[in-house]
Short mmCIF file of C-alpha atoms in Angstrom, two decimals:
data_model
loop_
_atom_site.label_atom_id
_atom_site.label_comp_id
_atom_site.label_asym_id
_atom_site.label_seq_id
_atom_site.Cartn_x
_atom_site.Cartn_y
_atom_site.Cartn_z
CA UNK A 1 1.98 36.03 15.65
CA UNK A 2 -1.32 38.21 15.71
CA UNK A 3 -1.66 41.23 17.56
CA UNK A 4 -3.65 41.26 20.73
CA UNK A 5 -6.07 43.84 19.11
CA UNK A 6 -6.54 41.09 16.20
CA UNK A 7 -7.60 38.54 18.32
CA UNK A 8 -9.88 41.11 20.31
CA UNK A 9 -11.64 41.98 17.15
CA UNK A 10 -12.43 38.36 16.17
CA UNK A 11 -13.46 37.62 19.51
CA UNK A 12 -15.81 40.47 19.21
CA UNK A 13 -17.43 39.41 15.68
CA UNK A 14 -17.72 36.11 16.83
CA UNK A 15 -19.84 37.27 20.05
CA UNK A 16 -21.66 39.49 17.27
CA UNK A 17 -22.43 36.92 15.09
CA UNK A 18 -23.50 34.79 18.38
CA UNK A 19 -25.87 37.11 19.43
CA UNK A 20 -27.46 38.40 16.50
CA UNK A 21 -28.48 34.33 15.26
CA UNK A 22 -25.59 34.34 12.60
CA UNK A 23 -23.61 31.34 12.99
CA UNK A 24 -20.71 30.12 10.40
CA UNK A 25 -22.04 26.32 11.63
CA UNK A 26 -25.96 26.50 11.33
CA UNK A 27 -27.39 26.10 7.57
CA UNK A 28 -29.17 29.02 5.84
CA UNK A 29 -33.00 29.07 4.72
CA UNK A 30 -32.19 27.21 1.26
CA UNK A 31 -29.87 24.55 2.66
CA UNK A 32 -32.51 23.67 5.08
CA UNK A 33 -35.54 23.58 2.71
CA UNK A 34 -33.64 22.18 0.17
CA UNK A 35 -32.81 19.30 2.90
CA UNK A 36 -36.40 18.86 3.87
CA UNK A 37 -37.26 18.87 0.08
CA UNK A 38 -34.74 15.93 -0.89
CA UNK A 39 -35.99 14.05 2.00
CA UNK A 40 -39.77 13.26 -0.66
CA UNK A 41 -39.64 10.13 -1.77
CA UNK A 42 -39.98 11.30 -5.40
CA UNK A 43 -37.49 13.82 -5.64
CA UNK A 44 -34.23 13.66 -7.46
CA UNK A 45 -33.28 17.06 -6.80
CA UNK A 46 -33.93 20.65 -6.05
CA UNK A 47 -32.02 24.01 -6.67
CA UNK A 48 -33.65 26.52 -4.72
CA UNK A 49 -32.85 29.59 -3.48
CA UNK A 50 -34.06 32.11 -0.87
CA UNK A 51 -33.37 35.97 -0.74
CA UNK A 52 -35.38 39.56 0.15
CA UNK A 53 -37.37 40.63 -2.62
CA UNK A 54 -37.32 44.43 -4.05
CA UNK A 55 -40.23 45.41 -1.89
CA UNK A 56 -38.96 43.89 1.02
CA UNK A 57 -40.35 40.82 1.39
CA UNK A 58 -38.90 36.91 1.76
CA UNK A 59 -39.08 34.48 -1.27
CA UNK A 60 -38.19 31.18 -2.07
CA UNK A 61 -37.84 30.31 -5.72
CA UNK A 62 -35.99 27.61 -7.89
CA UNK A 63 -36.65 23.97 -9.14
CA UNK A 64 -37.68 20.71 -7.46
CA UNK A 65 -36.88 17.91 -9.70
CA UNK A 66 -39.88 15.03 -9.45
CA UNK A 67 -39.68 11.06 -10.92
CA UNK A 68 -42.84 9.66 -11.52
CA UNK A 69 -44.55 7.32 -13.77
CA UNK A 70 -47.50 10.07 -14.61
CA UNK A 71 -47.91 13.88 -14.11
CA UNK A 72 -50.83 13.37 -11.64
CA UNK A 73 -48.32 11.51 -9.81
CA UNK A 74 -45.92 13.73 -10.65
CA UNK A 75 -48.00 16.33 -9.18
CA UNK A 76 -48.05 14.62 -6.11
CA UNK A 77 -44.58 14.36 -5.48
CA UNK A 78 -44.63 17.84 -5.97
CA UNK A 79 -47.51 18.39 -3.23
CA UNK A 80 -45.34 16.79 -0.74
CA UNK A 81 -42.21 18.36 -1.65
CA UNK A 82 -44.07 21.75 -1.05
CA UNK A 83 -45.89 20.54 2.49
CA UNK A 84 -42.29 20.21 3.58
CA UNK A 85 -40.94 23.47 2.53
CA UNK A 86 -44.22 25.40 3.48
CA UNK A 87 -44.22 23.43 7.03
CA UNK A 88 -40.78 24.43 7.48
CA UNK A 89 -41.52 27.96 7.08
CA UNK A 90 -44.49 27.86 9.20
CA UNK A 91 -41.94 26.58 11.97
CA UNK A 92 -39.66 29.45 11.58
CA UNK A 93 -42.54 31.61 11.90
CA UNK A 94 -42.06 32.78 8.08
CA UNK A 95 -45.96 32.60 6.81
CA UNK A 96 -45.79 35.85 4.77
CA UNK A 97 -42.66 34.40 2.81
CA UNK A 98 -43.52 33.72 -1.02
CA UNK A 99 -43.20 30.40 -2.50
CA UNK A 100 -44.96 30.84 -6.07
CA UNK A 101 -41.12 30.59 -7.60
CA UNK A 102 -41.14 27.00 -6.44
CA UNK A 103 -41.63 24.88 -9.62
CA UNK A 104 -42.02 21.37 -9.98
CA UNK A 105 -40.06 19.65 -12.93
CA UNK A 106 -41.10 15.74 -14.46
CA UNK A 107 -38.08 14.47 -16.75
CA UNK A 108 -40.54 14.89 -19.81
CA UNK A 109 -40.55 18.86 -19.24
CA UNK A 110 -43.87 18.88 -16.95
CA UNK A 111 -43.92 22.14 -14.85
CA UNK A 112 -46.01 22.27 -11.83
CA UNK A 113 -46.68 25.45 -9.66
CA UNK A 114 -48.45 25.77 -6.08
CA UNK A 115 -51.27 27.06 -8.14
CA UNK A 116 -51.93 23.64 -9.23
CA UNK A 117 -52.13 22.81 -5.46
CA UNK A 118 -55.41 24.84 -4.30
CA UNK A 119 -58.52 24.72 -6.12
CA UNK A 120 -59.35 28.37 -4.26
CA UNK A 121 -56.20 30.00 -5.95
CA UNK A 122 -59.07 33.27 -7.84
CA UNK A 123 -57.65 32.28 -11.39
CA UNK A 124 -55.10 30.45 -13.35
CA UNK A 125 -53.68 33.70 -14.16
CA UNK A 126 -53.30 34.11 -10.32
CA UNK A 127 -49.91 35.90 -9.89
CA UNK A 128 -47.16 33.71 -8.34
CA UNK A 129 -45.45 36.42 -6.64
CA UNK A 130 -48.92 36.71 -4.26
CA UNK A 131 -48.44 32.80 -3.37
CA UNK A 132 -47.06 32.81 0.28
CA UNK A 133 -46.54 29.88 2.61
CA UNK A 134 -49.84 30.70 4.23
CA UNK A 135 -51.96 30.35 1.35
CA UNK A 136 -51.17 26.77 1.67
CA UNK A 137 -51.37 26.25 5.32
CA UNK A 138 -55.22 25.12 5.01
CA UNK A 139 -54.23 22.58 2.77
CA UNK A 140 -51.31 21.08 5.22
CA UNK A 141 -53.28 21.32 8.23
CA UNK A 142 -51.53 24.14 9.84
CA UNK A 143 -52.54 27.06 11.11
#
């Protein structure tokens, strides 16, 4: 039998949890990018992850597997496997979160990175860790 002061105390975290957006029924960041993701026609699969960085800021990093016949249309695949993650973000008001970790996989061992995706990335030696959702919102028509 539990105590009344039990049953007070998980009434109370529940109402905590309920207030503060935590919820034991709603999906976390990575489940629901990682949803969106394996929605591409294209995609086989995707491991990604989400956390808070050293310095404080939100990243999204891990593998989205891509099937196609060439790497150009491998690369595409790829393109709309990261419109859905970056519009995603851009709905949960997330623009400064960084997505450079995201990397595209072919079966053969071809690697694709958002870098590939914008022409007006400075250099190919841009660093990934400065790629944020925004930086792609030009080329997914969001603003």
């Amino acid at each position: 039998m539990m105590s009344r002061r039990g049953i007070l105390g998980g009434a109370t975290a529940l109402a905590v949890a309920a207030l503060t957006g935590c919820s034991v029924l709603r999906k976390d960041r990575a489940e629901l990018i990682t949803d969106a993701v394996l929605d591409v026609d294209g995609v086989t699969g995707a491991d990604l992850t989400t956390g808070t960085s050293s310095s404080f800021s939100k990243f999204v990093a891990g593998t989205v597997d891509c099937e196609a016949e060439s790497s150009a249309a491998g690369l595409a695949v790829y393109d709309e496997a990261m419109r859905e993650a970056v519009t995603l973000l851009h709905g949960l008001d997330e623009s400064n979160t960084v997505i450079g970790g995201i990397t595209g996989r072919m079966p053969d061992g071809t690697e694709f990175t958002p870098l590939e995706l914008d022409p007006a990335f400075p250099t190919d030696d841009h660093r990934l860790d400065y790629v944020v959702a925004a930086s792609l919102y030009p080329r997914y028509g969001l603003a």
